[in-house]
Amino acid sequence: MAPLGLPNMRVIPDGWAEAHRPVVAQTMTAMCTIKRIQEGPAPYPLPDGWSNEVIVWSGMCRLQELKRETSPLVADQPTELRQYLIALPFENGAGVPLPRLFTGERGDLVETTGRVFNLKQSMAGSLLWENDFIAYENQTQQQP
C-alpha cells in the first residue's frame, strides 16, 4: 500500500517552530525571575541585605500545575510537593535565546506569583517554540 500524501512534501514546513514562537510567547502571562544560588563562601561580616542569589533572567512565563504528590509523614511532619510545568520563551523579543538554566537538586529558582519553584527537569522536542521545565514547589511546614 502506498503512503498517503504527496511525494517529497513535508507535513511540517521548514521554519514552522520559529514562526510560532511569537504566538506562544503571547500566552505567557506571569512575570518570572530566575535566580541561581552562587557557589563559594559568604563574605564576612555579612553586608546588610546580602544574598547568595544572583538573577539569571527576568521576563514573562506560563505556569501550570501538573500533579500533586503527597508523601507519608516524615519524622511526624506532613510533607507535600507540587509539580508544575513552567514555560519560558525560547528567545527574547530581540532574538537572543534564553540563557542556559540549571536543573536537578541544585536547580535554578523561579520566583513568580509570589511563590518559589525549583527547576528539576528540562523537556526537549524536535521542534522548539518555548522552553519547558518541570519544577517543584515544596509546601512542607519547614519550607527548606
mmCIF file of C-alpha atoms in Angstrom:
data_model
loop_
_atom_site.group_PDB
_atom_site.id
_atom_site.type_symbol
_atom_site.label_atom_id
_atom_site.label_comp_id
_atom_site.label_asym_id
_atom_site.label_seq_id
_atom_site.Cartn_x
_atom_site.Cartn_y
_atom_site.Cartn_z
ATOM 1 C CA MET A 1 0.000 0.000 0.000
ATOM 2 C CA ALA A 2 1.418 3.384 -0.977
ATOM 3 C CA PRO A 3 1.863 6.085 1.688
ATOM 4 C CA LEU A 4 -0.719 8.832 1.747
ATOM 5 C CA GLY A 5 0.203 12.375 0.768
ATOM 6 C CA LEU A 6 2.234 13.911 -1.979
ATOM 7 C CA PRO A 7 5.734 12.660 -2.703
ATOM 8 C CA ASN A 8 8.540 14.955 -1.496
ATOM 9 C CA MET A 9 6.066 17.009 0.553
ATOM 10 C CA ARG A 10 6.825 17.701 4.205
ATOM 11 C CA VAL A 11 3.970 17.576 6.700
ATOM 12 C CA ILE A 12 5.529 20.340 8.806
ATOM 13 C CA PRO A 13 7.244 23.010 6.688
ATOM 14 C CA ASP A 14 10.690 24.415 7.420
ATOM 15 C CA GLY A 15 10.614 27.350 9.835
ATOM 16 C CA TRP A 16 7.332 26.267 11.434
ATOM 17 C CA ALA A 17 8.618 26.435 15.035
ATOM 18 C CA GLU A 18 10.304 29.808 14.502
ATOM 19 C CA ALA A 19 7.099 31.231 13.032
ATOM 20 C CA HIS A 20 5.068 30.123 16.066
ATOM 21 C CA ARG A 21 7.409 31.390 18.808
ATOM 22 C CA PRO A 22 5.838 34.884 18.978
ATOM 23 C CA VAL A 23 2.349 33.357 19.248
ATOM 24 C CA VAL A 24 3.371 31.090 22.133
ATOM 25 C CA ALA A 25 5.143 33.963 23.910
ATOM 26 C CA GLN A 26 1.820 35.846 23.970
ATOM 27 C CA THR A 27 0.299 33.065 26.135
ATOM 28 C CA MET A 28 2.820 33.775 28.908
ATOM 29 C CA THR A 29 1.050 35.936 31.471
ATOM 30 C CA ALA A 30 3.131 35.705 34.661
ATOM 31 C CA MET A 31 6.261 37.723 35.424
ATOM 32 C CA CYS A 32 9.166 35.396 36.352
ATOM 33 C CA THR A 33 12.557 36.000 37.886
ATOM 34 C CA ILE A 34 15.076 33.179 37.682
ATOM 35 C CA LYS A 35 17.773 33.141 40.337
ATOM 36 C CA ARG A 36 20.839 30.973 40.831
ATOM 37 C CA ILE A 37 22.480 30.178 44.163
ATOM 38 C CA GLN A 38 26.112 31.284 43.902
ATOM 39 C CA GLU A 39 28.934 28.968 44.880
ATOM 40 C CA GLY A 40 31.511 29.819 47.481
ATOM 41 C CA PRO A 41 31.533 31.176 50.991
ATOM 42 C CA ALA A 42 29.601 34.218 52.123
ATOM 43 C CA PRO A 43 31.572 37.402 52.844
ATOM 44 C CA TYR A 44 32.408 38.057 56.467
ATOM 45 C CA PRO A 45 30.968 40.023 58.090
ATOM 46 C CA LEU A 46 27.771 39.789 56.073
ATOM 47 C CA PRO A 47 26.855 43.137 54.497
ATOM 48 C CA ASP A 48 23.287 44.362 55.042
ATOM 49 C CA GLY A 49 20.911 42.860 52.513
ATOM 50 C CA TRP A 50 23.485 40.361 51.157
ATOM 51 C CA SER A 51 22.134 37.301 49.383
ATOM 52 C CA ASN A 52 23.887 34.394 47.710
ATOM 53 C CA GLU A 53 21.318 34.523 44.865
ATOM 54 C CA VAL A 54 22.041 36.164 41.529
ATOM 55 C CA ILE A 55 19.373 36.995 38.925
ATOM 56 C CA VAL A 56 19.951 34.967 35.742
ATOM 57 C CA TRP A 57 16.892 36.071 33.742
ATOM 58 C CA SER A 58 13.666 38.009 34.149
ATOM 59 C CA GLY A 59 10.628 38.072 31.865
ATOM 60 C CA MET A 60 7.241 36.553 31.148
ATOM 61 C CA CYS A 61 6.417 32.861 31.684
ATOM 62 C CA ARG A 62 3.478 30.462 31.902
ATOM 63 C CA LEU A 63 2.825 28.347 34.990
ATOM 64 C CA GLN A 64 0.613 25.261 35.166
ATOM 65 C CA GLU A 65 0.195 22.729 37.972
ATOM 66 C CA LEU A 66 0.795 19.209 36.691
ATOM 67 C CA LYS A 67 0.307 16.777 39.502
ATOM 68 C CA ARG A 68 0.089 16.650 43.263
ATOM 69 C CA GLU A 69 2.326 14.281 45.157
ATOM 70 C CA THR A 70 1.700 13.676 48.812
ATOM 71 C CA SER A 71 4.182 11.589 50.743
ATOM 72 C CA PRO A 72 3.631 9.992 54.141
ATOM 73 C CA LEU A 73 4.600 11.571 57.403
ATOM 74 C CA VAL A 74 8.354 12.036 57.701
ATOM 75 C CA ALA A 75 9.526 12.370 61.311
ATOM 76 C CA ASP A 76 5.904 13.060 62.292
ATOM 77 C CA GLN A 77 5.744 16.032 59.949
ATOM 78 C CA PRO A 78 3.498 16.095 56.857
ATOM 79 C CA THR A 79 5.257 16.849 53.588
ATOM 80 C CA GLU A 80 3.865 17.788 50.213
ATOM 81 C CA LEU A 81 5.470 18.524 46.860
ATOM 82 C CA ARG A 82 3.597 20.088 43.978
ATOM 83 C CA GLN A 83 4.810 19.625 40.435
ATOM 84 C CA TYR A 84 4.452 22.390 37.819
ATOM 85 C CA LEU A 85 5.150 22.990 34.158
ATOM 86 C CA ILE A 86 6.970 26.299 33.710
ATOM 87 C CA ALA A 87 7.133 27.504 30.117
ATOM 88 C CA LEU A 88 9.672 30.183 29.257
ATOM 89 C CA PRO A 89 10.110 31.922 25.909
ATOM 90 C CA PHE A 90 12.624 30.417 23.501
ATOM 91 C CA GLU A 91 14.144 33.852 22.958
ATOM 92 C CA ASN A 92 13.554 37.460 23.943
ATOM 93 C CA GLY A 93 11.981 39.919 21.533
ATOM 94 C CA ALA A 94 15.408 40.765 20.072
ATOM 95 C CA GLY A 95 16.113 37.159 19.068
ATOM 96 C CA VAL A 96 18.503 36.402 21.957
ATOM 97 C CA PRO A 97 17.976 32.856 23.294
ATOM 98 C CA LEU A 98 17.237 32.147 26.952
ATOM 99 C CA PRO A 99 20.446 31.597 28.979
ATOM 100 C CA ARG A 100 21.379 28.056 29.989
ATOM 101 C CA LEU A 101 19.425 27.165 33.118
ATOM 102 C CA PHE A 102 20.408 24.580 35.740
ATOM 103 C CA THR A 103 18.059 21.757 36.709
ATOM 104 C CA GLY A 104 18.237 18.987 39.293
ATOM 105 C CA GLU A 105 18.985 19.023 43.009
ATOM 106 C CA ARG A 106 20.781 22.363 42.715
ATOM 107 C CA GLY A 107 18.492 23.708 40.015
ATOM 108 C CA ASP A 108 17.771 27.364 39.479
ATOM 109 C CA LEU A 109 14.926 29.025 41.404
ATOM 110 C CA VAL A 110 11.932 30.573 39.651
ATOM 111 C CA GLU A 111 10.024 33.263 41.521
ATOM 112 C CA THR A 112 6.576 34.042 40.167
ATOM 113 C CA THR A 113 3.089 34.736 41.512
ATOM 114 C CA GLY A 114 4.589 35.246 44.967
ATOM 115 C CA ARG A 115 5.971 31.700 45.133
ATOM 116 C CA VAL A 116 9.319 29.972 44.572
ATOM 117 C CA PHE A 117 9.811 26.895 42.377
ATOM 118 C CA ASN A 118 12.911 24.734 41.924
ATOM 119 C CA LEU A 119 13.726 23.639 38.347
ATOM 120 C CA LYS A 120 14.082 19.839 38.363
ATOM 121 C CA GLN A 121 13.953 18.748 34.700
ATOM 122 C CA SER A 122 14.038 20.296 31.262
ATOM 123 C CA MET A 123 11.847 18.965 28.475
ATOM 124 C CA ALA A 124 13.003 18.690 24.879
ATOM 125 C CA GLY A 125 11.448 18.135 21.495
ATOM 126 C CA SER A 126 12.356 18.188 17.834
ATOM 127 C CA LEU A 127 10.520 21.470 17.170
ATOM 128 C CA LEU A 128 11.015 24.054 19.907
ATOM 129 C CA TRP A 129 8.918 27.186 20.233
ATOM 130 C CA GLU A 130 9.248 27.529 24.025
ATOM 131 C CA ASN A 131 11.465 26.168 26.823
ATOM 132 C CA ASP A 132 9.546 23.797 29.089
ATOM 133 C CA PHE A 133 10.679 22.830 32.584
ATOM 134 C CA ILE A 134 9.295 20.634 35.340
ATOM 135 C CA ALA A 135 9.573 22.445 38.672
ATOM 136 C CA TYR A 136 8.674 21.543 42.238
ATOM 137 C CA GLU A 137 7.164 23.695 44.927
ATOM 138 C CA ASN A 138 7.910 22.365 48.393
ATOM 139 C CA GLN A 139 4.954 23.077 50.655
ATOM 140 C CA THR A 140 6.199 21.344 53.781
ATOM 141 C CA GLN A 141 5.978 23.094 57.120
ATOM 142 C CA GLN A 142 9.734 23.671 57.101
ATOM 143 C CA GLN A 143 9.917 25.347 53.646
ATOM 144 C CA PRO A 144 13.603 24.428 53.078
#
